[in-house]
Short mmCIF file of C-alpha atoms in Angstrom, two decimals:
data_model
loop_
_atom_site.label_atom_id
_atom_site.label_comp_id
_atom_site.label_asym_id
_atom_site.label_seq_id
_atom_site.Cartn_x
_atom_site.Cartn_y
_atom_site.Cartn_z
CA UNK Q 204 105.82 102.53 101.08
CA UNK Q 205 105.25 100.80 104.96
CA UNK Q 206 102.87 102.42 106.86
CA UNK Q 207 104.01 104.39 109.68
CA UNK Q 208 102.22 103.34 112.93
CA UNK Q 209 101.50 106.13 114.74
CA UNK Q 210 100.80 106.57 118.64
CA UNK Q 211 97.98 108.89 118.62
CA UNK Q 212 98.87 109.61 122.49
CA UNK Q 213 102.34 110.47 122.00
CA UNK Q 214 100.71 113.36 119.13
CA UNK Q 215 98.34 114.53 121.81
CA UNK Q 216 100.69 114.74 124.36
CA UNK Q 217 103.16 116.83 121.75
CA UNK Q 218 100.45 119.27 120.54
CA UNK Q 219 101.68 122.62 121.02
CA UNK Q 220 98.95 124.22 122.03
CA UNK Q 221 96.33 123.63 125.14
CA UNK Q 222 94.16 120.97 124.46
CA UNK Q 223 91.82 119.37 127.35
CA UNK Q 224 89.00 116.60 127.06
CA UNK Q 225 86.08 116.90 128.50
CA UNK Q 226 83.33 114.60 129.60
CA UNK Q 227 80.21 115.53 128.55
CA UNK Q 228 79.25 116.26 132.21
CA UNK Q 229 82.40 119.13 131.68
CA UNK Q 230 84.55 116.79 133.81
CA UNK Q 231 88.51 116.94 133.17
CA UNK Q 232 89.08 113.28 130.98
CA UNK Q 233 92.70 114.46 129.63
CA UNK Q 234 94.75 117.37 129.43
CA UNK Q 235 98.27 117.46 127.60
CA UNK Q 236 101.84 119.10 128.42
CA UNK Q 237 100.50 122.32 126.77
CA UNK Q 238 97.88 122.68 129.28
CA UNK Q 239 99.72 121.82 132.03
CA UNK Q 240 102.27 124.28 131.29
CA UNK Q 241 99.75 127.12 130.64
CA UNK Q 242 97.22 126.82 133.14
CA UNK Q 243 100.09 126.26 136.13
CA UNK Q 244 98.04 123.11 137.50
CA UNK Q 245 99.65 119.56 137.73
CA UNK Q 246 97.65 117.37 135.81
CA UNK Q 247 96.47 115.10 138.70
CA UNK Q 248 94.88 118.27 139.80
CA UNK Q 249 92.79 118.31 137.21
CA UNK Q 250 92.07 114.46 135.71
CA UNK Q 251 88.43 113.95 137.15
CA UNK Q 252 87.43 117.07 138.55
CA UNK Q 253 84.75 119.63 137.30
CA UNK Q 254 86.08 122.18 135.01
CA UNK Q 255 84.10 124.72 136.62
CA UNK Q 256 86.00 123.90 140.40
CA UNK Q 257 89.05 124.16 139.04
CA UNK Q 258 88.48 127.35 137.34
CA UNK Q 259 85.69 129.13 138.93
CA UNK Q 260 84.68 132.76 138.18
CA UNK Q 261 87.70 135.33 138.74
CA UNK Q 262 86.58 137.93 140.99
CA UNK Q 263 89.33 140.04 139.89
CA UNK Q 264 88.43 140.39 135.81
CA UNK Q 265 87.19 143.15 134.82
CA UNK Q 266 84.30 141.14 133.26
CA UNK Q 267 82.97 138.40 135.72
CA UNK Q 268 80.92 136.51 132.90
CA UNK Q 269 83.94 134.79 131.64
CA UNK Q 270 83.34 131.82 133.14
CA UNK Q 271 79.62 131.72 132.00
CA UNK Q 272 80.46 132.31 128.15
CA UNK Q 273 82.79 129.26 128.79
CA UNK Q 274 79.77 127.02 130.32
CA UNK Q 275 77.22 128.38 127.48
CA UNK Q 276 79.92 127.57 124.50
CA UNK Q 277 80.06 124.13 125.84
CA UNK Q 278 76.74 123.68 126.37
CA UNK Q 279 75.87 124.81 123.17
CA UNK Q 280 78.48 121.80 121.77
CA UNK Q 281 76.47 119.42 123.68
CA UNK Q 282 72.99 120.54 122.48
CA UNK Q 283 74.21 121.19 118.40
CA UNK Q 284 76.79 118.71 118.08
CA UNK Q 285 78.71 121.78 116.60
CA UNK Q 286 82.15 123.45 117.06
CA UNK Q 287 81.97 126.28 118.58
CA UNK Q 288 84.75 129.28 118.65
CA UNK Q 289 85.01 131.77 121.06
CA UNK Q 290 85.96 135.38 120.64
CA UNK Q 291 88.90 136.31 123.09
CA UNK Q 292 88.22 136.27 126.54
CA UNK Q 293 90.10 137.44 129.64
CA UNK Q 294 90.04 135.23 132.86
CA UNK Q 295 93.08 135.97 135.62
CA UNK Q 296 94.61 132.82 137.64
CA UNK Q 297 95.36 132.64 140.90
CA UNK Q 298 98.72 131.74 140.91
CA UNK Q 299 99.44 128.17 142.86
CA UNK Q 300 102.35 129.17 145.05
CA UNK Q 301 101.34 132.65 146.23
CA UNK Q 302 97.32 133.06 147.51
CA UNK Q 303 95.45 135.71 146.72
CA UNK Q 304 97.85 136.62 143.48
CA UNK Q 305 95.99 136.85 140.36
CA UNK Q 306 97.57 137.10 137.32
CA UNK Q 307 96.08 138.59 133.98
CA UNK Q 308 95.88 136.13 131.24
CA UNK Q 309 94.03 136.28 127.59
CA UNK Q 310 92.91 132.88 125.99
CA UNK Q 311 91.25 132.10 122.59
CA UNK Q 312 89.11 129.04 122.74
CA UNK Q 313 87.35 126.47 120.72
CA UNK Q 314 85.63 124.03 121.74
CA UNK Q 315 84.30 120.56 119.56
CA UNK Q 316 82.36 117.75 120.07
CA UNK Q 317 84.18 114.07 119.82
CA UNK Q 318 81.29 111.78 118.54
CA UNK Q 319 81.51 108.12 119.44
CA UNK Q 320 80.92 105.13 116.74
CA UNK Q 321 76.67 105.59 117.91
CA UNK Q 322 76.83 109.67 116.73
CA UNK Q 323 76.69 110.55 119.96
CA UNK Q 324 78.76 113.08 121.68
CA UNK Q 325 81.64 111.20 124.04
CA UNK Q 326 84.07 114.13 124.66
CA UNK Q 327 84.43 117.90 124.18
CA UNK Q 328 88.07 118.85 123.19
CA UNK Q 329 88.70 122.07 125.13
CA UNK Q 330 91.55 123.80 122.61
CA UNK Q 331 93.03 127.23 123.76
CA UNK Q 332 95.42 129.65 122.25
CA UNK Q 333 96.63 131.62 125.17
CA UNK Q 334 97.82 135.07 123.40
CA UNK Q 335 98.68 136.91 127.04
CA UNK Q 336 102.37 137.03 126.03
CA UNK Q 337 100.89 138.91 123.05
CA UNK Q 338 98.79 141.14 124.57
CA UNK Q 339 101.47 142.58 127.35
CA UNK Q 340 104.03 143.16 124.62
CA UNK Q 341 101.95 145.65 122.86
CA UNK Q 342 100.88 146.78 126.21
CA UNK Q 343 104.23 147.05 127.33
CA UNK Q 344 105.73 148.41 124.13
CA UNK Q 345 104.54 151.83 124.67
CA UNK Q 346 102.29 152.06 121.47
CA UNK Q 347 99.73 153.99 122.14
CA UNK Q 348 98.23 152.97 119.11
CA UNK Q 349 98.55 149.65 119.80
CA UNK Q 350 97.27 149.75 123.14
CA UNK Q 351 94.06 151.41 121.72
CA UNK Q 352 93.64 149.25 118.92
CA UNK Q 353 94.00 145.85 120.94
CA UNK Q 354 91.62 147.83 123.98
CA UNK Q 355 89.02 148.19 120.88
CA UNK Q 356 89.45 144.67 119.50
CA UNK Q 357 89.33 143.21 122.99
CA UNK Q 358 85.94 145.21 123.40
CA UNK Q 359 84.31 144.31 120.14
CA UNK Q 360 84.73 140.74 120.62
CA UNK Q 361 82.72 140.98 123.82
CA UNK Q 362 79.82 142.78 122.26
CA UNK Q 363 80.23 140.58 119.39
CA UNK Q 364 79.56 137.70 121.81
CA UNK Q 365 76.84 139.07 123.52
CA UNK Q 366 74.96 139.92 120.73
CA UNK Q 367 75.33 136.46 119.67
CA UNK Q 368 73.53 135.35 122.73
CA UNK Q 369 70.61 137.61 122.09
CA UNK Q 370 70.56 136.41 118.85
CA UNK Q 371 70.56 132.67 119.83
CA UNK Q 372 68.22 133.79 122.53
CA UNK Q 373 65.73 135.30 119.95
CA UNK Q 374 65.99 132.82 117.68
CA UNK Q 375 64.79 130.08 119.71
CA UNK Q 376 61.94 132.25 121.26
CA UNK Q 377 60.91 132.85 117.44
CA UNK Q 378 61.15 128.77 117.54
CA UNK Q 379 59.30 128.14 120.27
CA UNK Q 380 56.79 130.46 118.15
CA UNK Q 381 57.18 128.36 114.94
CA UNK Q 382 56.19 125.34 117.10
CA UNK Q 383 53.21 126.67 118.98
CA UNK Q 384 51.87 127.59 115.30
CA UNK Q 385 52.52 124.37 113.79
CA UNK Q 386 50.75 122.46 116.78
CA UNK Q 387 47.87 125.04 115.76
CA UNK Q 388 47.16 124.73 112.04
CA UNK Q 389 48.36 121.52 111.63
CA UNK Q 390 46.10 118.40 112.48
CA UNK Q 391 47.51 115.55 115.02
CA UNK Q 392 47.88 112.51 113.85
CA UNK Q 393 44.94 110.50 114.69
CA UNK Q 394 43.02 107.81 113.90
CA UNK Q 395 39.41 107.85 111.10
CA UNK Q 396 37.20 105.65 113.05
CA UNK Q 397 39.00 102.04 112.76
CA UNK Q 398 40.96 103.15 109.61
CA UNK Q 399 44.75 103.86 110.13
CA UNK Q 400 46.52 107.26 109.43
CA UNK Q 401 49.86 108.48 109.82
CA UNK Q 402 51.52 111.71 109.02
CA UNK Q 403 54.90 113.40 108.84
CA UNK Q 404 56.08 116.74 108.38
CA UNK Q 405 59.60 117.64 107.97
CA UNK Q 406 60.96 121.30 107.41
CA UNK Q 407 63.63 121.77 105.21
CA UNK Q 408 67.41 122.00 106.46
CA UNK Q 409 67.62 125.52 108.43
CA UNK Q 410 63.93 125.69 108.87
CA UNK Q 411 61.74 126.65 111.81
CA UNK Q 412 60.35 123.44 112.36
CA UNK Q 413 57.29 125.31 110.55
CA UNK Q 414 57.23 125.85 106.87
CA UNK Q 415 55.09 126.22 103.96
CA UNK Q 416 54.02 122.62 103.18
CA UNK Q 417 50.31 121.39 104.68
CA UNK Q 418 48.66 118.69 104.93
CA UNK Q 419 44.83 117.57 106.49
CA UNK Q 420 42.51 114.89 107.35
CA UNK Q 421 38.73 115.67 107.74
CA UNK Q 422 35.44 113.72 108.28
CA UNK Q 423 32.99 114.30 105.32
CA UNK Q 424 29.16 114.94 105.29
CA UNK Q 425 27.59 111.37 103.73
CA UNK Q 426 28.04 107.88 104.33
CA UNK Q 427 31.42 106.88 105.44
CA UNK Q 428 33.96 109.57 103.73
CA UNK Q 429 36.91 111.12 104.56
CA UNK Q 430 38.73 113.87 102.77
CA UNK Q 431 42.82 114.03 102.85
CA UNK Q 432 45.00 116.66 101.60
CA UNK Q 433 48.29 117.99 100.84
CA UNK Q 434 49.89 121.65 99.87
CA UNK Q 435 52.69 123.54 99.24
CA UNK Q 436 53.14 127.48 99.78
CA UNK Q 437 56.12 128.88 98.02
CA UNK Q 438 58.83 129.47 101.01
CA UNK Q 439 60.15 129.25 104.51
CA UNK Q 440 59.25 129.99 107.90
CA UNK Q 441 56.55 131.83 109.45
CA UNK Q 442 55.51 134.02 106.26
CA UNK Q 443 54.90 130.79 104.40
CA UNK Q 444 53.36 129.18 107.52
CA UNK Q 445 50.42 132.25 108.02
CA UNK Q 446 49.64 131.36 103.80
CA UNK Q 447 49.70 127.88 104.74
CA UNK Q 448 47.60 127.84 107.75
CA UNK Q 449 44.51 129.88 105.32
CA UNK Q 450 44.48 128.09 102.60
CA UNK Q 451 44.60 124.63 104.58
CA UNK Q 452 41.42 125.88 106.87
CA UNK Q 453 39.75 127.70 103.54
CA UNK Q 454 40.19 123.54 101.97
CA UNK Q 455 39.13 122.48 105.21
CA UNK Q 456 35.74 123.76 105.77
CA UNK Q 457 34.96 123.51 102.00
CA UNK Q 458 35.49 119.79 101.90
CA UNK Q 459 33.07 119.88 103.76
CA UNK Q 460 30.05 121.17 102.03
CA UNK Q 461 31.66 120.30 98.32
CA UNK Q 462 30.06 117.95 96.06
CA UNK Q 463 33.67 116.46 95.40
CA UNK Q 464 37.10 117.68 95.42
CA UNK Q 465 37.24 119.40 91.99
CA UNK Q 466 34.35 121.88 93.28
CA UNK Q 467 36.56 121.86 96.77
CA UNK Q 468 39.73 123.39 94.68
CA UNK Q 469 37.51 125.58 92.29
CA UNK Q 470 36.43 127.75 95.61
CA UNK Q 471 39.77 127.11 96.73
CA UNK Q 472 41.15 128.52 93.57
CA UNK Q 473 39.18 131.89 94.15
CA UNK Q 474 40.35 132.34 97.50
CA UNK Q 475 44.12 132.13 97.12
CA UNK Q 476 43.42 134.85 94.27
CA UNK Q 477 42.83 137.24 97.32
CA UNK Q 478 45.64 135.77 99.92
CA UNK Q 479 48.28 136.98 99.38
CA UNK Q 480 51.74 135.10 99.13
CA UNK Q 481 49.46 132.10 98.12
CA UNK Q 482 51.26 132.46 94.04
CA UNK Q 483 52.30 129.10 92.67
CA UNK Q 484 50.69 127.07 95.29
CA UNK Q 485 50.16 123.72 94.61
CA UNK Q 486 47.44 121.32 96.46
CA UNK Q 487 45.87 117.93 96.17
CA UNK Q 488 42.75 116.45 97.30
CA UNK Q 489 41.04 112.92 97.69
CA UNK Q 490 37.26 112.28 98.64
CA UNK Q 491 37.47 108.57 99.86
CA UNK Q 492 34.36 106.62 100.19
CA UNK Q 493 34.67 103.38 102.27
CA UNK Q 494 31.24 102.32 101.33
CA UNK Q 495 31.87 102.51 97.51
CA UNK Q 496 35.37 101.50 97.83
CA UNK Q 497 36.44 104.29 95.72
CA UNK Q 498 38.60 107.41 95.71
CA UNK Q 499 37.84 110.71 93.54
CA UNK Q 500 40.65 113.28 94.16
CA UNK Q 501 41.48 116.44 92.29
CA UNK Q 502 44.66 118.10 91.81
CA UNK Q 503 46.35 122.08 91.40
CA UNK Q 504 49.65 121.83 90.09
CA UNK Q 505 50.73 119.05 92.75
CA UNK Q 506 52.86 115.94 92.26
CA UNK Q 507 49.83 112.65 92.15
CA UNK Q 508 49.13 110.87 94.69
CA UNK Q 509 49.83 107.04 94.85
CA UNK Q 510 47.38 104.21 95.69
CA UNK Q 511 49.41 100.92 96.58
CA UNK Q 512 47.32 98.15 95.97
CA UNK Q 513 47.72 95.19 97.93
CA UNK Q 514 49.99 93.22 95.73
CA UNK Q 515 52.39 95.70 95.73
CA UNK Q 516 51.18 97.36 92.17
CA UNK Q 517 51.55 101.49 92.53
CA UNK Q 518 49.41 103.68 90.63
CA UNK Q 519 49.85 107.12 90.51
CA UNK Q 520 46.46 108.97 90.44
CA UNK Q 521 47.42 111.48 87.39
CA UNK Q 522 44.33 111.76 85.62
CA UNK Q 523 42.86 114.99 87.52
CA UNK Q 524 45.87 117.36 86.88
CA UNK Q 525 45.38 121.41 86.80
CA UNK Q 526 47.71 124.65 87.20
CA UNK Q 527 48.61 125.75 90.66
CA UNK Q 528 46.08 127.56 92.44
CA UNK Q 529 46.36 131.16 91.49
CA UNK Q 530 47.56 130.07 87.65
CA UNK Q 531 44.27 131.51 86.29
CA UNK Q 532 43.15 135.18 86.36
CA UNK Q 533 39.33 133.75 85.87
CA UNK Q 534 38.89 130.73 87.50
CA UNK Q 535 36.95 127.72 85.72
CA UNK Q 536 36.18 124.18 86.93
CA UNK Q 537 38.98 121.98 87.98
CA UNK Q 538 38.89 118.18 86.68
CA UNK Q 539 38.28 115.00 89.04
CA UNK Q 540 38.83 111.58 88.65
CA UNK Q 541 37.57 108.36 90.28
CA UNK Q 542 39.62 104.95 90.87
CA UNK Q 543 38.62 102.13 92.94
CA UNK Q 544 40.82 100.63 95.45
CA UNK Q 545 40.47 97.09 97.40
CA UNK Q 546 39.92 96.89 101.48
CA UNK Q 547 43.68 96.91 102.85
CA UNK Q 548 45.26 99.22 99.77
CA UNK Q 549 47.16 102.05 100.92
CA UNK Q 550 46.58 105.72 100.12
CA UNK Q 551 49.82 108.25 99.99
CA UNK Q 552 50.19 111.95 100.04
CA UNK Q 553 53.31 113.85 99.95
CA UNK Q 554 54.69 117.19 98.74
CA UNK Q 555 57.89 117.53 96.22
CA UNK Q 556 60.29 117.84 98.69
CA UNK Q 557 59.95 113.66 99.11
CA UNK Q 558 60.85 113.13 95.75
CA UNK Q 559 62.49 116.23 93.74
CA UNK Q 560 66.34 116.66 93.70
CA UNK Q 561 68.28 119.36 92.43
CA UNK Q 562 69.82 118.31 88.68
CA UNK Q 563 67.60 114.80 88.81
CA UNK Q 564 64.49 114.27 86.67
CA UNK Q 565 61.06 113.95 89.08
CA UNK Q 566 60.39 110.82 87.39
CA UNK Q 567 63.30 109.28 89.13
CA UNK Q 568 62.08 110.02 92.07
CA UNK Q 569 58.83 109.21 91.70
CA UNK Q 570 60.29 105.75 90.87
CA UNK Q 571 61.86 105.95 93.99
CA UNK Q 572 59.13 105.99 95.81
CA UNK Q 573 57.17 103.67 94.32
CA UNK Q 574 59.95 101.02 94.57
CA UNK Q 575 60.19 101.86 98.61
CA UNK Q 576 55.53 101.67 99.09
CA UNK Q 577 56.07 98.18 96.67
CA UNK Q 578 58.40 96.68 98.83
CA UNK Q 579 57.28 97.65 102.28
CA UNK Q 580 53.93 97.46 101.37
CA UNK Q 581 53.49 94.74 104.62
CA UNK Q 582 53.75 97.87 107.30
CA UNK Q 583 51.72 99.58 108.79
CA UNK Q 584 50.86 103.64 108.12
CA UNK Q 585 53.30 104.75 110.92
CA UNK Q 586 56.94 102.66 110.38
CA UNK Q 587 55.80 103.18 106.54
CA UNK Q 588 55.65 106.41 106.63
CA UNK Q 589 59.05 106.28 108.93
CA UNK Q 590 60.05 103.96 106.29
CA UNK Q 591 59.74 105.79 103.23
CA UNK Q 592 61.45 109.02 104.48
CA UNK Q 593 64.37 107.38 105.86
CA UNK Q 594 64.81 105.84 102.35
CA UNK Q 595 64.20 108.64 100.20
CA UNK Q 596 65.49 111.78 102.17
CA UNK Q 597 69.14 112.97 102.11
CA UNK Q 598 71.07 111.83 105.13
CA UNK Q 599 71.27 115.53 106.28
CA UNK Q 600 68.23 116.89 105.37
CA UNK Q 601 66.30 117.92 102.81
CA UNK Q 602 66.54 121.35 101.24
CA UNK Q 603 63.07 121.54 100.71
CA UNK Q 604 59.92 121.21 103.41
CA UNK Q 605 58.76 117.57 103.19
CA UNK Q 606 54.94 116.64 104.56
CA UNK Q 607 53.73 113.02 103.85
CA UNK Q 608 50.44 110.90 104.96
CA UNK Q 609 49.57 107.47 104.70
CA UNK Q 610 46.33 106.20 104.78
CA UNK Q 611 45.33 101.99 105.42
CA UNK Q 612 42.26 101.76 103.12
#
């Protein structure tokens, strides 16, 4: 069958109900018949003016805010990316031939982004459902019931939006929160005398930007070492973030004073018994000595760590592998292992949200990383690091918290 060529403007133009575009500065790009008809203004009266001038604030509805829920739906478009639907709302016109006459009208909009070939938003398409016709008939109709009822729906709908605003209001206060607690417990990125680190830490999709997955860097005590670690608390959000942030300082300040890292996760071990929320948590830890060239590292229940030597070989350090932290009710020594690396080898730490996926075996993904460290093994810690999560996380988002470190050797 031929393909029917269709003139997308002659559709728009036909759509039988109000549709405007908007610039992104919430300037009037395009309106159709429909809104011509229902709004009363002729559309050259509109075409590259501010939404806001043309329809300002109607001193005669009963609820002045109108206007405002309009600006904060489309505002919110801009800043998600996201449709957004609007419970009813009331806003009276002042009619164009006769000054000073308002007249009552009831709209139901939606408003959704209109993302150009770069992702980014181009347009907002303004789409109303004017239901005043509606509302005066059962007005009008003498049904007291009716009346009530639509009085009551027309009511709920504006507490429904306002308590969406505290909500959206609360919830980024509690993310502001989130963020000022990250920045806390979690160490900057930074740089181990002339040795090269970088670091990543993603939340899972629908996070707090601050989640149960850890990760540190800290100077040793003797010769030129460094300890790095990784962790993973069970959960989301703050809850998992308080766990987090004492077990990663507990690691912290006994890497320090440890003869290696199995001793480091044996007093670890003992602590988590006592915090609680810490069940099932998994960490990893690596002593690296730059004056031996060699790495001993220790491991609860984590996925292993990879060295990437320098001509691209990947091995996985699996040779030091224990139950999670708490996994004991008497705690006994936890193994450690040694390997020696060459000057310019790459050490990486990650938790299982790099490399598990839901119905997939973990050795696939541990493939999958190896494959990406082998062949970018050339970069540098930071567009590695970039790197490697832009190849191995989902397009959207991983449903899991993701934290990752690189370290030049």
């Amino acid at each position: 069958m031929a393909r029917t060529s269709i003139d997308y403007e002659d559709v728009y133009q036909a759509l039988p109900g109000m549709v405007a575009l908007l610039t992104p500065d919430l300037v009037f790009a395009d309106v159709n018949e429909a809104y011509v008809r229902g709004t009363g203004r002729p559309r050259e009266s509109l075409i590259g003016r501010y939404v806001f001038d043309v329809f300002p604030e109607s001193v005669n509805a009963p609820d002045a805010k109108n206007s405002h829920h309009l600006r904060a739906s489309l505002l919110r478009v801009l800043a998600t990316g996201e449709r957004d639907t609007m419970p009813l709302q009331r806003y009276d016109i002042e009619s164009p031939e006769h000054s000073g006459d308002w007249q009552e009208h009831y709209w139901s909009p939606v408003n959704c982004p209109v993302l150009g070939p770069d992702g980014r938003i181009r347009l907002i398409l303004h789409r109303v459902e004017e239901v005043t016709e509606f509302v005066r008939a059962r007005s009008l109709g003498g049904d007291t019931a009716g009346r009530v009822l639509e009085a009551e729906l027309y009511t709920r709908a504006r507490e429904l939006q306002e308590l969406n605003t505290r909500l959206r209001e609360a919830h980024a206060r509690e993310r502001e929160v989130a963020l000022v607690l990250q920045k806390a417990m979690l160490p900057a990125t930074r740089q181990m005398g002339h040795r090269r680190a970088a670091v990543r830490y993603r939340p899972a999709v629908g996070a707090l930007n601050v989640c149960g997955d850890w990760y540190d860097l800290v100077d040793l005590v003797g010769g030129h070492r460094i300890g790095v670690s990784v962790g993973d608390v069970v959960g989301h959000g703050l809850e998992a973030a308080g766990v987090m942030g004492q077990l990663r300082s507990a690691l912290s300040a006994t890497s320090r004073v440890a003869d290696g890292p199995g001793q480091a996760l044996n007093v670890l071990g003992r602590y988590a018994n006592v915090v609680d929320g810490a069940e099932s948590a998994t960490v990893v830890t690596t002593f690296i000595d730059f004056d031996r060239h060699v790495i001993t590292y220790s491991s609860a229940g984590h996925p292993p760590p990879v060295l990437l030597h320098r001509d691209g070989r990947v091995e996985f350090l699996d040779r030091a592998t224990d139950p999670p932290l708490d996994a004991r009710p008497e705690p006994r020594p936890r193994p450690e292992a040694s390997v020696a690396f060459s000057p310019g080898a790459t050490l990486v730490l990650y938790t299982d949200g790099l490399i598990e996926r839901r119905r997939e075996d973990i050795d696939v993904g541990l493939r999958r990383l190896a494959d990406s460290l082998s062949h970018h093994r050339e970069l540098d810690p930071e567009p590695l690091a970039d790197t490697v999560l832009r190849e191995l996380l989902p397009p959207g988002g991983a449903t899991d918290d993701t934290a990752l470190v690189v370290v030049r050797l």
